[in-house]
């Protein structure tokens, strides 16, 4: 089966301590084009106990999900995230990049600094610059490790993101309000709706 | 932000707690004791709305308001301490309800329909994120359900130096060492100089010959070692200044850096 | 291909932090007989970039031996030899074989161990036995690589003291300064310049 390049890519990914991008793999193989080898390996391993997955453009071998019950280490049960932290993580993942004020406006409560710290400490969330609006608030986004941890190839893989987007549930309330109110009440004049949106 | 009265939360969420508040109970009776189980009024409203078992789009805001207010009243009756933001929300909802019951032409702006729609939109969004979080957490997670290689060999990049040195640098280095090692002998060379004393003597004796102006350079020994001439020039200049100070000679210079003339004071 | 047991053994060995014996593997799999699965996996992986090996009755995956070099990538970086190292190299070249104490007495300063290491890493200097004197110090000599790097046929090609002198490389610093200064002053007579150069 495998030619030398495929074997080499396989060996590198097995040996790597971190997921590797195609570019990183190629850098170890004198710039060879490794795309075909990655595809071949992925197909080869698909039915196996170990599978090759792509997470945020980085590739890694990991055990097959259906074998989780055999491998789960009871004592090493990952610390459970608080409900606040899981919600904040979901909001960042589905809306990124997003400021703390925007997170709070969705949740309806203040977010303590500790919640974001917990997510950043886990390596799933990072500051991603500042929003260029008054006050220049810090905005947050997810990391490649977030994709790895939750088994996502990319953010497009987030569960239900397409449906949420289609339903407008990732739009701001103000935007959704304007759209919905204008639609529901055709007698309302455009000016009035617009002024609603601007109320302080 | 709080234009629709929903950003009322002042109590921070249960941050840092990995085992956060237990999931809200579903039994009617348990509701009384679980006020701390919600993260603010919006959270409680969402929970109450879900009990209506209809799509949040089709929720009855009026019924929701009644449920919320009834819930808060029951909690007050039990003398539970209720955080201020829950009470503010209750007051706002009571206002919303009264506005909704008013005849349409007496309604203020914004209309209660608008406020209700905003509330419904917010609940929908919070609900969507809550569901998304649950689905996210239920995925096959690395280190819990799927595992990376336990003992990867690791990939190392070994940095190796290619040392560079050329032939000239090598030979020059050896020369430097040899030079450094030669015994160091300090010698003060004898230099041909004219002392100030001899210059004063020489200049005054030459001035004695005439009353005319003489250029300073005329006082220098001719055809001598150039280094002696340099020294003699310096000494003769200082001698001329000294003689002028003693009132024995006067100095004249026509322009800056021009020839310096001196003559005997008669 | 693989049945569930084989896949489970594969995943277990992949995720294991240490090599596992057949008994340990079986203990994770409700005492199943894993021997056949191990044989199957070994055969399956034999031509691959990763192989399953048994060492002292313990099983583990490892990179195929012929690909091990991929895991140790060397990156060369050109670096200029320091002045101290150049001097030490010159002393060894002119005086070999020479001990460290001798190098130091010629240089007049202490030589750090790192300096000799650098020269040996460069492949220009090698230990050449020990001097049969009290303490039996290691003595150093140059290598054939040294000659080829500097374009020398033999050490005799190195310029002698007289040649160094003729090239002005042994001039005292202040003499060289005087000579340069005198050249700048055209009133200075030729005889004087010449005589300056010869003054002890």
XYZ file of C-alpha atoms in Angstrom, chain A residues 11-17 20 28 60-68 71-73 76-84 86-91 93-95 101-102 104-115 118 122 124 146 148-152 157-160 164 167-174 176-177 180-181 184 188 192 196-197 199-200, chain B residues 1-4 6-24 37-44 46-47 57 85-86 104 109-157:
172
model
C 5.484 8.236 11.296
C 5.703 11.988 11.885
C 2.091 12.296 13.016
C 2.442 9.290 15.319
C 5.575 10.728 16.862
C 4.377 14.326 17.156
C 3.515 15.664 20.584
C 0.701 19.314 12.990
C 10.123 17.959 7.848
C -3.532 14.315 14.641
C -4.072 10.654 15.315
C -6.460 9.829 18.121
C -8.430 6.837 19.334
C -11.747 6.106 17.640
C -14.670 7.752 19.463
C -16.711 4.552 19.704
C -14.023 2.985 21.912
C -14.356 5.721 24.532
C -10.381 3.938 27.425
C -12.090 6.384 29.696
C -10.063 6.753 32.811
C -8.909 11.184 35.631
C -12.396 12.533 35.007
C -11.848 15.925 33.502
C -12.844 18.693 35.883
C -16.367 19.732 35.126
C -16.828 23.214 33.817
C -19.355 25.371 35.630
C -22.536 26.109 33.766
C -21.445 29.723 33.479
C -19.789 26.322 29.406
C -22.247 29.014 28.372
C -19.558 31.630 27.969
C -17.493 29.162 25.939
C -20.441 28.400 23.663
C -21.192 32.094 23.189
C -17.409 29.838 19.901
C -20.647 30.669 18.072
C -20.179 34.438 17.962
C -20.262 43.119 27.112
C -21.698 41.159 24.194
C -23.177 39.582 29.064
C -25.953 40.950 26.924
C -26.772 37.408 25.790
C -26.545 35.857 29.249
C -28.280 38.709 31.079
C -25.781 38.583 33.937
C -22.338 39.897 34.548
C -19.493 37.575 33.752
C -16.894 37.407 36.448
C -13.270 37.677 35.404
C -12.698 34.175 36.766
C -14.958 32.583 34.173
C -10.840 29.387 33.502
C -7.857 25.512 29.667
C -9.700 27.084 24.654
C -10.576 24.245 21.456
C -8.971 19.686 19.033
C -10.557 19.151 22.389
C -14.113 19.158 21.123
C -13.336 17.168 18.000
C -14.187 19.920 15.531
C -18.494 21.990 12.542
C -19.970 23.560 15.673
C -23.151 21.634 16.420
C -26.171 23.306 14.862
C -28.700 28.908 14.381
C -32.768 31.241 12.247
C -30.973 34.525 12.964
C -30.205 33.357 16.487
C -26.584 34.479 16.162
C -27.689 38.007 15.256
C -27.842 40.709 17.874
C -31.234 41.282 19.516
C -31.408 44.789 18.063
C -33.337 40.644 15.017
C -35.810 43.034 16.586
C -38.901 40.796 13.157
C -40.852 43.874 14.131
C -44.703 41.416 11.911
C -45.185 50.438 11.242
C -40.178 54.421 13.844
C -36.365 52.193 18.330
C -33.024 50.732 17.613
C -32.944 54.475 21.945
C -30.252 54.789 24.622
C -27.748 47.921 26.927
C -30.501 47.852 29.545
C -33.008 49.625 27.373
C -35.435 46.756 27.681
C -33.152 42.909 30.970
C -29.545 43.699 31.758
C -30.311 43.924 35.397
C -28.023 41.308 36.716
C -25.599 42.607 39.267
C -24.657 39.374 40.952
C -21.654 37.858 39.178
C -22.064 34.349 37.928
C -20.648 31.359 39.710
C -17.200 31.808 38.278
C -14.390 29.415 38.862
C -16.705 26.834 40.289
C -16.160 23.762 38.253
C -19.188 22.170 39.748
C -21.538 25.034 39.230
C -25.105 25.262 40.426
C -27.021 22.084 39.963
C -29.328 21.982 36.982
C -32.610 23.591 37.795
C -29.813 27.797 41.149
C -30.446 30.400 38.459
C -27.965 32.776 37.087
C -30.063 35.840 37.223
C -33.625 36.714 36.262
C -33.192 35.987 32.563
C -32.098 32.473 33.402
C -35.147 31.964 35.613
C -35.948 30.998 30.372
C -36.554 28.081 32.682
C -41.142 31.831 19.338
C -32.168 42.122 40.293
C -34.926 39.493 40.558
C -53.840 49.919 22.243
C -43.806 54.256 23.176
C -42.166 51.753 22.988
C -45.205 49.619 22.718
C -45.587 46.608 24.997
C -45.498 44.437 21.886
C -42.021 45.699 21.153
C -40.877 45.074 24.706
C -42.385 41.614 24.680
C -40.712 40.837 21.381
C -37.350 41.930 22.734
C -37.823 39.741 25.772
C -38.778 36.806 23.586
C -35.742 37.378 21.320
C -33.412 37.461 24.278
C -34.843 34.287 25.743
C -34.491 32.599 22.361
C -30.837 33.602 22.143
C -29.999 32.543 25.642
C -31.830 29.267 25.045
C -29.945 28.685 21.807
C -26.579 29.186 23.507
C -27.575 26.987 26.409
C -28.463 24.169 24.012
C -25.292 24.756 22.017
C -23.194 24.541 25.180
C -24.838 21.260 26.106
C -24.220 19.812 22.638
C -20.649 21.023 22.711
C -19.986 19.425 26.077
C -21.533 16.169 24.889
C -19.091 15.815 22.006
C -16.302 13.260 22.000
C -13.743 15.220 23.923
C -10.031 14.762 23.683
C -8.691 13.317 26.912
C -12.138 12.106 27.975
C -13.578 10.147 25.079
C -10.800 10.076 22.548
C -7.120 10.034 23.311
C -3.968 11.218 21.651
C -0.920 8.976 21.518
C 0.086 8.219 25.099
C 3.812 8.227 24.629
C 4.735 10.062 21.454
C 8.395 9.879 20.551
C 8.359 13.571 19.833
C 9.940 15.372 16.935
C 13.096 17.279 17.640
C 14.796 19.919 15.638
